[in-house]
């Protein structure tokens, strides 16, 4: 198992306005930063607003981006991200990567259009930053940032087919649905099995490389801070601290607001233990490759497949298959032992083979895993947990605490809007900016 992508550590305080790519700093730099170029006395103006974001995954980098973007033009802002594993080192970095705004039954999710738009906006910003960093993602197909080939959903039961057909009548123009028969589906994916002569095709759905996307979004945050800092009257800083935070009290004296974006690990903070209605679910994803001596290759324009198991193809010879669901797991390791990998492949391969029998020719390479923080089910579906935490943990030293949690298996879809809403609420100090559907979790008894 390769180590998660992370950034090099440095114990030296950063120079003002010079932020190395994917650089990280030590906790000692926090207090020095408060008295450096952002110091009110040094600049002769109001002190800067200082925000701490715990977690460098989908939620953490999204809220960091939006804090930088939506802060007033004449503001002086510092956004510090803390993650002991670096960028994408948690569950976000080992997610599947298929992105679309629909349920497994092809029904448009609640506020699906907004979720989709905000995610696409962040992806666009990340792609621009990726190009600016000197990588266009096109040199090798299996190393791309985004694969734009769509997703195909062939149902395997009559009931599922009827539901898919009904739901497919209502869809977003920006992520349309097309109903295909067997011949049309097999022209897209040769060798595909279509048990019921019906498949729903999402031509604009995406397959994302989670780690590359998170690194590119990190670059985008750095670029925004750098660009703002050369403008008269505006200064923004963005830094990564590759360190573990034991408790929220550790940061309360240094920051105006702390935003907790730790996924399932949020409940490990003593202030939040048994206070969040989240359920842990460990998921294993298995990676396969087509042997080089195999003449057949997966089509260069063929979509990924969504069925009882999903198959996310990253080029003609690489695929990730997921995912298992192990509820109430406390195993946070991304590493997968041989026994767990064998159990996962024995579960996933039969499901994949129903719709794509050719997977039997592919060789198992490795497995990776992560813990999903699953939110409670509401009338609008399983929604992220957003809002202010002061009523749960109490105000401390004029520091407010906020949560983005429970993104579950839809982190890629939810993170854009969740980060934007939270950032605006943090900046204004007004939780009412966040729709009540995302804050009603406070009325639910926490999981134990």
GROMACS .gro file of N, CA, C and O in nm, residues 111-232:
model
  488
  111UNK      N    1  -3.171   1.916  -0.340
  111UNK     CA    2  -3.077   2.023  -0.373
  111UNK      C    3  -2.962   1.972  -0.461
  111UNK      O    4  -2.850   2.024  -0.458
  112UNK      N    5  -2.993   1.869  -0.539
  112UNK     CA    6  -2.891   1.808  -0.623
  112UNK      C    7  -2.829   1.905  -0.721
  112UNK      O    8  -2.709   1.898  -0.750
  113UNK      N    9  -2.911   1.998  -0.776
  113UNK     CA   10  -2.857   2.094  -0.872
  113UNK      C   11  -2.752   2.184  -0.807
  113UNK      O   12  -2.648   2.214  -0.866
  114UNK      N   13  -2.778   2.228  -0.682
  114UNK     CA   14  -2.682   2.313  -0.611
  114UNK      C   15  -2.556   2.236  -0.576
  114UNK      O   16  -2.444   2.286  -0.592
  115UNK      N   17  -2.574   2.115  -0.525
  115UNK     CA   18  -2.458   2.033  -0.492
  115UNK      C   19  -2.370   2.012  -0.615
  115UNK      O   20  -2.247   2.024  -0.609
  116UNK      N   21  -2.434   1.981  -0.726
  116UNK     CA   22  -2.361   1.955  -0.850
  116UNK      C   23  -2.286   2.079  -0.896
  116UNK      O   24  -2.167   2.073  -0.930
  117UNK      N   25  -2.355   2.194  -0.899
  117UNK     CA   26  -2.293   2.318  -0.946
  117UNK      C   27  -2.171   2.355  -0.862
  117UNK      O   28  -2.064   2.390  -0.916
  118UNK      N   29  -2.186   2.350  -0.729
  118UNK     CA   30  -2.076   2.393  -0.642
  118UNK      C   31  -1.957   2.297  -0.654
  118UNK      O   32  -1.841   2.340  -0.649
  119UNK      N   33  -1.985   2.169  -0.669
  119UNK     CA   34  -1.875   2.074  -0.688
  119UNK      C   35  -1.804   2.098  -0.820
  119UNK      O   36  -1.681   2.093  -0.828
  120UNK      N   37  -1.882   2.126  -0.926
  120UNK     CA   38  -1.821   2.153  -1.055
  120UNK      C   39  -1.737   2.280  -1.051
  120UNK      O   40  -1.631   2.288  -1.114
  121UNK      N   41  -1.783   2.381  -0.977
  121UNK     CA   42  -1.705   2.505  -0.965
  121UNK      C   43  -1.570   2.479  -0.899
  121UNK      O   44  -1.466   2.531  -0.942
  122UNK      N   45  -1.570   2.398  -0.793
  122UNK     CA   46  -1.444   2.366  -0.725
  122UNK      C   47  -1.354   2.283  -0.815
  122UNK      O   48  -1.232   2.304  -0.819
  123UNK      N   49  -1.412   2.190  -0.888
  123UNK     CA   50  -1.332   2.108  -0.980
  123UNK      C   51  -1.267   2.195  -1.087
  123UNK      O   52  -1.150   2.174  -1.123
  124UNK      N   53  -1.341   2.293  -1.136
  124UNK     CA   54  -1.285   2.384  -1.236
  124UNK      C   55  -1.166   2.462  -1.179
  124UNK      O   56  -1.062   2.476  -1.244
  125UNK      N   57  -1.182   2.510  -1.056
  125UNK     CA   58  -1.073   2.584  -0.992
  125UNK      C   59  -0.952   2.494  -0.970
  125UNK      O   60  -0.837   2.537  -0.989
  126UNK      N   61  -0.978   2.369  -0.931
  126UNK     CA   62  -0.868   2.275  -0.910
  126UNK      C   63  -0.796   2.244  -1.041
  126UNK      O   64  -0.673   2.235  -1.045
  127UNK      N   65  -0.872   2.227  -1.148
  127UNK     CA   66  -0.810   2.200  -1.279
  127UNK      C   67  -0.722   2.317  -1.322
  127UNK      O   68  -0.612   2.296  -1.375
  128UNK      N   69  -0.770   2.438  -1.302
  128UNK     CA   70  -0.690   2.555  -1.339
  128UNK      C   71  -0.560   2.558  -1.258
  128UNK      O   72  -0.453   2.587  -1.312
  129UNK      N   73  -0.570   2.529  -1.128
  129UNK     CA   74  -0.450   2.528  -1.044
  129UNK      C   75  -0.356   2.416  -1.085
  129UNK      O   76  -0.233   2.432  -1.081
  130UNK      N   77  -0.411   2.304  -1.128
  130UNK     CA   78  -0.330   2.191  -1.171
  130UNK      C   79  -0.248   2.228  -1.295
  130UNK      O   80  -0.130   2.195  -1.307
  131UNK      N   81  -0.312   2.298  -1.388
  131UNK     CA   82  -0.242   2.343  -1.509
  131UNK      C   83  -0.135   2.445  -1.473
  131UNK      O   84  -0.022   2.440  -1.523
  132UNK      N   85  -0.170   2.538  -1.383
  132UNK     CA   86  -0.073   2.640  -1.342
  132UNK      C   87   0.048   2.579  -1.273
  132UNK      O   88   0.159   2.632  -1.280
  133UNK      N   89   0.026   2.464  -1.206
  133UNK     CA   90   0.136   2.396  -1.137
  133UNK      C   91   0.221   2.314  -1.233
  133UNK      O   92   0.320   2.252  -1.192
  134UNK      N   93   0.181   2.309  -1.360
  134UNK     CA   94   0.262   2.240  -1.460
  134UNK      C   95   0.219   2.101  -1.493
  134UNK      O   96   0.292   2.025  -1.555
  135UNK      N   97   0.096   2.064  -1.452
  135UNK     CA   98   0.046   1.930  -1.482
  135UNK      C   99  -0.090   1.943  -1.547
  135UNK      O  100  -0.183   2.000  -1.490
  136UNK      N  101  -0.103   1.892  -1.670
  136UNK     CA  102  -0.233   1.899  -1.738
  136UNK      C  103  -0.313   1.771  -1.723
  136UNK      O  104  -0.426   1.761  -1.766
  137UNK      N  105  -0.251   1.670  -1.656
  137UNK     CA  106  -0.324   1.546  -1.631
  137UNK      C  107  -0.351   1.462  -1.755
  137UNK      O  108  -0.421   1.363  -1.748
  138UNK      N  109  -0.294   1.500  -1.868
  138UNK     CA  110  -0.325   1.430  -1.992
  138UNK      C  111  -0.211   1.344  -2.044
  138UNK      O  112  -0.225   1.274  -2.142
  139UNK      N  113  -0.094   1.350  -1.977
  139UNK     CA  114   0.021   1.277  -2.028
  139UNK      C  115   0.001   1.126  -2.019
  139UNK      O  116   0.034   1.053  -2.110
  140UNK      N  117  -0.056   1.079  -1.910
  140UNK     CA  118  -0.087   0.938  -1.896
  140UNK      C  119  -0.231   0.927  -1.848
  140UNK      O  120  -0.269   0.986  -1.747
  141UNK      N  121  -0.311   0.848  -1.920
  141UNK     CA  122  -0.454   0.842  -1.892
  141UNK      C  123  -0.483   0.795  -1.750
  141UNK      O  124  -0.573   0.845  -1.684
  142UNK      N  125  -0.404   0.698  -1.700
  142UNK     CA  126  -0.433   0.645  -1.567
  142UNK      C  127  -0.385   0.739  -1.456
  142UNK      O  128  -0.406   0.711  -1.339
  143UNK      N  129  -0.320   0.851  -1.493
  143UNK     CA  130  -0.277   0.949  -1.395
  143UNK      C  131  -0.355   1.080  -1.408
  143UNK      O  132  -0.314   1.183  -1.355
  144UNK      N  133  -0.468   1.078  -1.478
  144UNK     CA  134  -0.545   1.199  -1.501
  144UNK      C  135  -0.609   1.249  -1.372
  144UNK      O  136  -0.624   1.174  -1.274
  145UNK      N  137  -0.648   1.374  -1.371
  145UNK     CA  138  -0.722   1.432  -1.260
  145UNK      C  139  -0.870   1.398  -1.270
  145UNK      O  140  -0.935   1.363  -1.171
  146UNK      N  141  -0.925   1.408  -1.390
  146UNK     CA  142  -1.066   1.381  -1.414
  146UNK      C  143  -1.079   1.300  -1.543
  146UNK      O  144  -1.016   1.331  -1.644
  147UNK      N  145  -1.164   1.197  -1.539
  147UNK     CA  146  -1.200   1.122  -1.659
  147UNK      C  147  -1.344   1.158  -1.695
  147UNK      O  148  -1.437   1.128  -1.619
  148UNK      N  149  -1.362   1.222  -1.810
  148UNK     CA  150  -1.495   1.268  -1.853
  148UNK      C  151  -1.553   1.170  -1.954
  148UNK      O  152  -1.556   1.197  -2.074
  149UNK      N  153  -1.600   1.058  -1.904
  149UNK     CA  154  -1.654   0.955  -1.994
  149UNK      C  155  -1.792   0.908  -1.951
  149UNK      O  156  -1.847   0.816  -2.010
  150UNK      N  157  -1.845   0.970  -1.846
  150UNK     CA  158  -1.978   0.934  -1.802
  150UNK      C  159  -1.981   0.809  -1.716
  150UNK      O  160  -1.878   0.746  -1.687
  151UNK      N  161  -2.103   0.771  -1.678
  151UNK     CA  162  -2.128   0.653  -1.596
  151UNK      C  163  -2.251   0.583  -1.653
  151UNK      O  164  -2.349   0.647  -1.689
  152UNK      N  165  -2.244   0.451  -1.658
  152UNK     CA  166  -2.356   0.370  -1.707
  152UNK      C  167  -2.412   0.287  -1.593
  152UNK      O  168  -2.336   0.226  -1.518
  153UNK      N  169  -2.546   0.285  -1.582
  153UNK     CA  170  -2.612   0.214  -1.472
  153UNK      C  171  -2.707   0.110  -1.529
  153UNK      O  172  -2.820   0.140  -1.568
  154UNK      N  173  -2.664  -0.019  -1.540
  154UNK     CA  174  -2.755  -0.125  -1.584
  154UNK      C  175  -2.821  -0.192  -1.463
  154UNK      O  176  -2.752  -0.251  -1.380
  155UNK      N  177  -2.953  -0.186  -1.448
  155UNK     CA  178  -3.018  -0.251  -1.334
  155UNK      C  179  -3.014  -0.403  -1.349
  155UNK      O  180  -3.005  -0.457  -1.459
  156UNK      N  181  -3.021  -0.470  -1.234
  156UNK     CA  182  -3.014  -0.617  -1.235
  156UNK      C  183  -3.143  -0.682  -1.187
  156UNK      O  184  -3.151  -0.805  -1.185
  157UNK      N  185  -3.242  -0.602  -1.148
  157UNK     CA  186  -3.373  -0.657  -1.108
  157UNK      C  187  -3.483  -0.578  -1.177
  157UNK      O  188  -3.465  -0.461  -1.213
  158UNK      N  189  -3.599  -0.643  -1.194
  158UNK     CA  190  -3.713  -0.577  -1.258
  158UNK      C  191  -3.758  -0.455  -1.179
  158UNK      O  192  -3.790  -0.351  -1.237
  159UNK      N  193  -3.758  -0.465  -1.048
  159UNK     CA  194  -3.801  -0.353  -0.964
  159UNK      C  195  -3.708  -0.233  -0.982
  159UNK      O  196  -3.752  -0.120  -0.999
  160UNK      N  197  -3.578  -0.260  -0.981
  160UNK     CA  198  -3.481  -0.152  -1.000
  160UNK      C  199  -3.496  -0.090  -1.138
  160UNK      O  200  -3.484   0.032  -1.154
  161UNK      N  201  -3.524  -0.173  -1.239
  161UNK     CA  202  -3.540  -0.122  -1.375
  161UNK      C  203  -3.660  -0.028  -1.385
  161UNK      O  204  -3.653   0.079  -1.448
  162UNK      N  205  -3.771  -0.067  -1.322
  162UNK     CA  206  -3.892   0.017  -1.326
  162UNK      C  207  -3.866   0.152  -1.259
  162UNK      O  208  -3.908   0.256  -1.309
  163UNK      N  209  -3.797   0.149  -1.145
  163UNK     CA  210  -3.769   0.273  -1.072
  163UNK      C  211  -3.674   0.362  -1.151
  163UNK      O  212  -3.694   0.484  -1.162
  164UNK      N  213  -3.570   0.303  -1.208
  164UNK     CA  214  -3.475   0.379  -1.288
  164UNK      C  215  -3.544   0.445  -1.407
  164UNK      O  216  -3.520   0.563  -1.438
  165UNK      N  217  -3.629   0.370  -1.474
  165UNK     CA  218  -3.698   0.422  -1.592
  165UNK      C  219  -3.788   0.540  -1.556
  165UNK      O  220  -3.793   0.641  -1.628
  166UNK      N  221  -3.855   0.530  -1.442
  166UNK     CA  222  -3.943   0.639  -1.398
  166UNK      C  223  -3.861   0.763  -1.359
  166UNK      O  224  -3.893   0.876  -1.399
  167UNK      N  225  -3.756   0.742  -1.282
  167UNK     CA  226  -3.677   0.855  -1.233
  167UNK      C  227  -3.599   0.924  -1.345
  167UNK      O  228  -3.569   1.043  -1.337
  168UNK      N  229  -3.565   0.848  -1.449
  168UNK     CA  230  -3.486   0.903  -1.557
  168UNK      C  231  -3.562   1.010  -1.637
  168UNK      O  232  -3.502   1.083  -1.716
  169UNK      N  233  -3.692   1.019  -1.616
  169UNK     CA  234  -3.771   1.119  -1.688
  169UNK      C  235  -3.743   1.260  -1.638
  169UNK      O  236  -3.772   1.358  -1.706
  170UNK      N  237  -3.690   1.271  -1.515
  170UNK     CA  238  -3.659   1.403  -1.457
  170UNK      C  239  -3.510   1.407  -1.425
  170UNK      O  240  -3.462   1.328  -1.344
  171UNK      N  241  -3.441   1.499  -1.487
  171UNK     CA  242  -3.297   1.506  -1.466
  171UNK      C  243  -3.247   1.648  -1.489
  171UNK      O  244  -3.320   1.734  -1.540
  172UNK      N  245  -3.124   1.672  -1.449
  172UNK     CA  246  -3.061   1.802  -1.472
  172UNK      C  247  -3.009   1.811  -1.614
  172UNK      O  248  -2.954   1.714  -1.668
  173UNK      N  249  -3.024   1.929  -1.674
  173UNK     CA  250  -2.967   1.948  -1.806
  173UNK      C  251  -2.815   1.941  -1.802
  173UNK      O  252  -2.751   1.892  -1.895
  174UNK      N  253  -2.757   1.985  -1.689
  174UNK     CA  254  -2.612   1.986  -1.675
  174UNK      C  255  -2.555   1.848  -1.642
  174UNK      O  256  -2.434   1.828  -1.642
  175UNK      N  257  -2.643   1.753  -1.611
  175UNK     CA  258  -2.602   1.613  -1.592
  175UNK      C  259  -2.717   1.525  -1.634
  175UNK      O  260  -2.789   1.469  -1.552
  176UNK      N  261  -2.736   1.515  -1.764
  176UNK     CA  262  -2.854   1.450  -1.820
  176UNK      C  263  -2.850   1.299  -1.803
  176UNK      O  264  -2.744   1.239  -1.776
  177UNK      N  265  -2.967   1.239  -1.817
  177UNK     CA  266  -2.982   1.093  -1.813
  177UNK      C  267  -3.037   1.046  -1.947
  177UNK      O  268  -3.129   1.107  -2.002
  178UNK      N  269  -2.983   0.937  -1.997
  178UNK     CA  270  -3.031   0.878  -2.121
  178UNK      C  271  -3.062   0.731  -2.098
  178UNK      O  272  -2.983   0.659  -2.035
  179UNK      N  273  -3.177   0.686  -2.147
  179UNK     CA  274  -3.216   0.545  -2.135
  179UNK      C  275  -3.171   0.471  -2.261
  179UNK      O  276  -3.207   0.509  -2.373
  180UNK      N  277  -3.089   0.368  -2.242
  180UNK     CA  278  -3.033   0.293  -2.354
  180UNK      C  279  -3.082   0.150  -2.353
  180UNK      O  280  -3.108   0.092  -2.246
  181UNK      N  281  -3.092   0.091  -2.471
  181UNK     CA  282  -3.119  -0.053  -2.479
  181UNK      C  283  -2.986  -0.128  -2.480
  181UNK      O  284  -2.878  -0.068  -2.472
  182UNK      N  285  -2.993  -0.259  -2.490
  182UNK     CA  286  -2.872  -0.341  -2.481
  182UNK      C  287  -2.771  -0.306  -2.589
  182UNK      O  288  -2.651  -0.291  -2.561
  183UNK      N  289  -2.816  -0.292  -2.712
  183UNK     CA  290  -2.723  -0.264  -2.822
  183UNK      C  291  -2.650  -0.132  -2.800
  183UNK      O  292  -2.526  -0.124  -2.819
  184UNK      N  293  -2.723  -0.028  -2.760
  184UNK     CA  294  -2.660   0.103  -2.739
  184UNK      C  295  -2.562   0.098  -2.622
  184UNK      O  296  -2.453   0.156  -2.628
  185UNK      N  297  -2.600   0.026  -2.517
  185UNK     CA  298  -2.512   0.015  -2.400
  185UNK      C  299  -2.385  -0.061  -2.434
  185UNK      O  300  -2.275  -0.023  -2.391
  186UNK      N  301  -2.398  -0.166  -2.513
  186UNK     CA  302  -2.280  -0.246  -2.548
  186UNK      C  303  -2.191  -0.176  -2.651
  186UNK      O  304  -2.073  -0.210  -2.661
  187UNK      N  305  -2.247  -0.082  -2.725
  187UNK     CA  306  -2.159  -0.002  -2.812
  187UNK      C  307  -2.070   0.089  -2.727
  187UNK      O  308  -1.955   0.116  -2.764
  188UNK      N  309  -2.121   0.133  -2.613
  188UNK     CA  310  -2.040   0.213  -2.521
  188UNK      C  311  -1.938   0.127  -2.449
  188UNK      O  312  -1.822   0.166  -2.432
  189UNK      N  313  -1.983   0.009  -2.404
  189UNK     CA  314  -1.896  -0.081  -2.328
  189UNK      C  315  -1.905  -0.221  -2.387
  189UNK      O  316  -1.994  -0.299  -2.352
  190UNK      N  317  -1.819  -0.257  -2.480
  190UNK     CA  318  -1.820  -0.393  -2.535
  190UNK      C  319  -1.802  -0.496  -2.423
  190UNK      O  320  -1.720  -0.479  -2.334
  191UNK      N  321  -1.883  -0.599  -2.429
  191UNK     CA  322  -1.875  -0.704  -2.327
  191UNK      C  323  -1.964  -0.679  -2.207
  191UNK      O  324  -1.973  -0.765  -2.117
  192UNK      N  325  -2.032  -0.566  -2.202
  192UNK     CA  326  -2.123  -0.537  -2.092
  192UNK      C  327  -2.244  -0.628  -2.097
  192UNK      O  328  -2.298  -0.656  -2.204
  193UNK      N  329  -2.286  -0.677  -1.982
  193UNK     CA  330  -2.410  -0.754  -1.971
  193UNK      C  331  -2.523  -0.660  -1.928
  193UNK      O  332  -2.508  -0.585  -1.831
  194UNK      N  333  -2.633  -0.663  -2.002
  194UNK     CA  334  -2.749  -0.579  -1.971
  194UNK      C  335  -2.866  -0.673  -1.947
  194UNK      O  336  -2.941  -0.705  -2.040
  195UNK      N  337  -2.884  -0.720  -1.825
  195UNK     CA  338  -2.979  -0.828  -1.798
  195UNK      C  339  -3.123  -0.798  -1.839
  195UNK      O  340  -3.198  -0.888  -1.876
  196UNK      N  341  -3.163  -0.670  -1.834
  196UNK     CA  342  -3.304  -0.636  -1.856
  196UNK      C  343  -3.325  -0.545  -1.976
  196UNK      O  344  -3.426  -0.474  -1.985
  197UNK      N  345  -3.227  -0.545  -2.069
  197UNK     CA  346  -3.237  -0.464  -2.190
  197UNK      C  347  -3.260  -0.317  -2.159
  197UNK      O  348  -3.331  -0.246  -2.230
  198UNK      N  349  -3.200  -0.271  -2.051
  198UNK     CA  350  -3.217  -0.132  -2.009
  198UNK      C  351  -3.093  -0.087  -1.932
  198UNK      O  352  -3.043  -0.159  -1.846
  199UNK      N  353  -3.045   0.032  -1.965
  199UNK     CA  354  -2.936   0.093  -1.889
  199UNK      C  355  -2.955   0.244  -1.892
  199UNK      O  356  -2.999   0.299  -1.992
  200UNK      N  357  -2.926   0.307  -1.781
  200UNK     CA  358  -2.934   0.453  -1.773
  200UNK      C  359  -2.792   0.508  -1.784
  200UNK      O  360  -2.703   0.470  -1.708
  201UNK      N  361  -2.774   0.600  -1.878
  201UNK     CA  362  -2.642   0.656  -1.908
  201UNK      C  363  -2.638   0.801  -1.862
  201UNK      O  364  -2.727   0.881  -1.892
  202UNK      N  365  -2.532   0.835  -1.787
  202UNK     CA  366  -2.508   0.973  -1.742
  202UNK      C  367  -2.383   1.023  -1.816
  202UNK      O  368  -2.271   1.008  -1.767
  203UNK      N  369  -2.398   1.080  -1.935
  203UNK     CA  370  -2.280   1.115  -2.016
  203UNK      C  371  -2.193   1.224  -1.955
  203UNK      O  372  -2.074   1.231  -1.986
  204UNK      N  373  -2.249   1.310  -1.869
  204UNK     CA  374  -2.172   1.420  -1.812
  204UNK      C  375  -2.123   1.392  -1.671
  204UNK      O  376  -2.059   1.477  -1.609
  205UNK      N  377  -2.154   1.273  -1.619
  205UNK     CA  378  -2.100   1.235  -1.488
  205UNK      C  379  -1.949   1.215  -1.498
  205UNK      O  380  -1.895   1.190  -1.606
  206UNK      N  381  -1.883   1.226  -1.384
  206UNK     CA  382  -1.736   1.229  -1.384
  206UNK      C  383  -1.677   1.118  -1.298
  206UNK      O  384  -1.741   1.069  -1.204
  207UNK      N  385  -1.554   1.085  -1.328
  207UNK     CA  386  -1.473   0.994  -1.247
  207UNK      C  387  -1.350   1.073  -1.205
  207UNK      O  388  -1.270   1.114  -1.289
  208UNK      N  389  -1.336   1.098  -1.075
  208UNK     CA  390  -1.233   1.186  -1.022
  208UNK      C  391  -1.122   1.104  -0.956
  208UNK      O  392  -1.150   1.005  -0.887
  209UNK      N  393  -0.999   1.147  -0.974
  209UNK     CA  394  -0.887   1.093  -0.897
  209UNK      C  395  -0.882   1.171  -0.766
  209UNK      O  396  -0.839   1.286  -0.763
  210UNK      N  397  -0.929   1.113  -0.654
  210UNK     CA  398  -0.945   1.192  -0.531
  210UNK      C  399  -0.817   1.258  -0.482
  210UNK      O  400  -0.818   1.376  -0.445
  211UNK      N  401  -0.707   1.184  -0.480
  211UNK     CA  402  -0.582   1.242  -0.430
  211UNK      C  403  -0.533   1.355  -0.518
  211UNK      O  404  -0.490   1.461  -0.469
  212UNK      N  405  -0.536   1.336  -0.649
  212UNK     CA  406  -0.490   1.441  -0.739
  212UNK      C  407  -0.581   1.564  -0.731
  212UNK      O  408  -0.535   1.678  -0.739
  213UNK      N  409  -0.710   1.539  -0.717
  213UNK     CA  410  -0.804   1.651  -0.704
  213UNK      C  411  -0.776   1.731  -0.577
  213UNK      O  412  -0.772   1.855  -0.580
  214UNK      N  413  -0.757   1.663  -0.465
  214UNK     CA  414  -0.733   1.733  -0.339
  214UNK      C  415  -0.602   1.811  -0.343
  214UNK      O  416  -0.593   1.923  -0.291
  215UNK      N  417  -0.499   1.755  -0.403
  215UNK     CA  418  -0.374   1.828  -0.417
  215UNK      C  419  -0.393   1.952  -0.505
  215UNK      O  420  -0.340   2.060  -0.474
  216UNK      N  421  -0.471   1.938  -0.613
  216UNK     CA  422  -0.495   2.052  -0.701
  216UNK      C  423  -0.579   2.159  -0.630
  216UNK      O  424  -0.555   2.278  -0.648
  217UNK      N  425  -0.675   2.116  -0.548
  217UNK     CA  426  -0.755   2.214  -0.473
  217UNK      C  427  -0.670   2.284  -0.369
  217UNK      O  428  -0.688   2.404  -0.343
  218UNK      N  429  -0.574   2.213  -0.313
  218UNK     CA  430  -0.479   2.276  -0.221
  218UNK      C  431  -0.399   2.383  -0.294
  218UNK      O  432  -0.379   2.495  -0.244
  219UNK      N  433  -0.350   2.351  -0.415
  219UNK     CA  434  -0.280   2.450  -0.497
  219UNK      C  435  -0.368   2.572  -0.522
  219UNK      O  436  -0.322   2.686  -0.518
  220UNK      N  437  -0.497   2.545  -0.550
  220UNK     CA  438  -0.590   2.655  -0.579
  220UNK      C  439  -0.604   2.748  -0.459
  220UNK      O  440  -0.610   2.871  -0.475
  221UNK      N  441  -0.609   2.692  -0.339
  221UNK     CA  442  -0.615   2.775  -0.218
  221UNK      C  443  -0.489   2.859  -0.203
  221UNK      O  444  -0.495   2.979  -0.172
  222UNK      N  445  -0.374   2.799  -0.226
  222UNK     CA  446  -0.249   2.872  -0.217
  222UNK      C  447  -0.244   2.985  -0.320
  222UNK      O  448  -0.203   3.098  -0.289
  223UNK      N  449  -0.287   2.955  -0.442
  223UNK     CA  450  -0.284   3.055  -0.547
  223UNK      C  451  -0.375   3.173  -0.515
  223UNK      O  452  -0.341   3.289  -0.542
  224UNK      N  453  -0.492   3.144  -0.458
  224UNK     CA  454  -0.583   3.251  -0.423
  224UNK      C  455  -0.524   3.341  -0.316
  224UNK      O  456  -0.533   3.464  -0.322
  225UNK      N  457  -0.462   3.280  -0.216
  225UNK     CA  458  -0.399   3.359  -0.110
  225UNK      C  459  -0.283   3.441  -0.165
  225UNK      O  460  -0.269   3.559  -0.132
  226UNK      N  461  -0.201   3.381  -0.250
  226UNK     CA  462  -0.089   3.454  -0.310
  226UNK      C  463  -0.137   3.573  -0.393
  226UNK      O  464  -0.084   3.683  -0.386
  227UNK      N  465  -0.240   3.549  -0.473
  227UNK     CA  466  -0.292   3.655  -0.561
  227UNK      C  467  -0.350   3.769  -0.479
  227UNK      O  468  -0.329   3.887  -0.511
  228UNK      N  469  -0.425   3.736  -0.373
  228UNK     CA  470  -0.486   3.840  -0.291
  228UNK      C  471  -0.382   3.922  -0.219
  228UNK      O  472  -0.399   4.043  -0.197
  229UNK      N  473  -0.272   3.860  -0.181
  229UNK     CA  474  -0.171   3.927  -0.099
  229UNK      C  475  -0.089   4.030  -0.176
  229UNK      O  476  -0.016   4.107  -0.115
  230UNK      N  477  -0.100   4.032  -0.308
  230UNK     CA  478  -0.029   4.134  -0.385
  230UNK      C  479  -0.119   4.253  -0.416
  230UNK      O  480  -0.075   4.350  -0.477
  231UNK      N  481  -0.247   4.243  -0.372
  231UNK     CA  482  -0.341   4.353  -0.395
  231UNK      C  483  -0.332   4.453  -0.281
  231UNK      O  484  -0.321   4.414  -0.164
  232UNK      N  485  -0.338   4.582  -0.311
  232UNK     CA  486  -0.332   4.684  -0.205
  232UNK      C  487  -0.448   4.669  -0.107
  232UNK      O  488  -0.562   4.650  -0.146
   0.00000   0.00000   0.00000
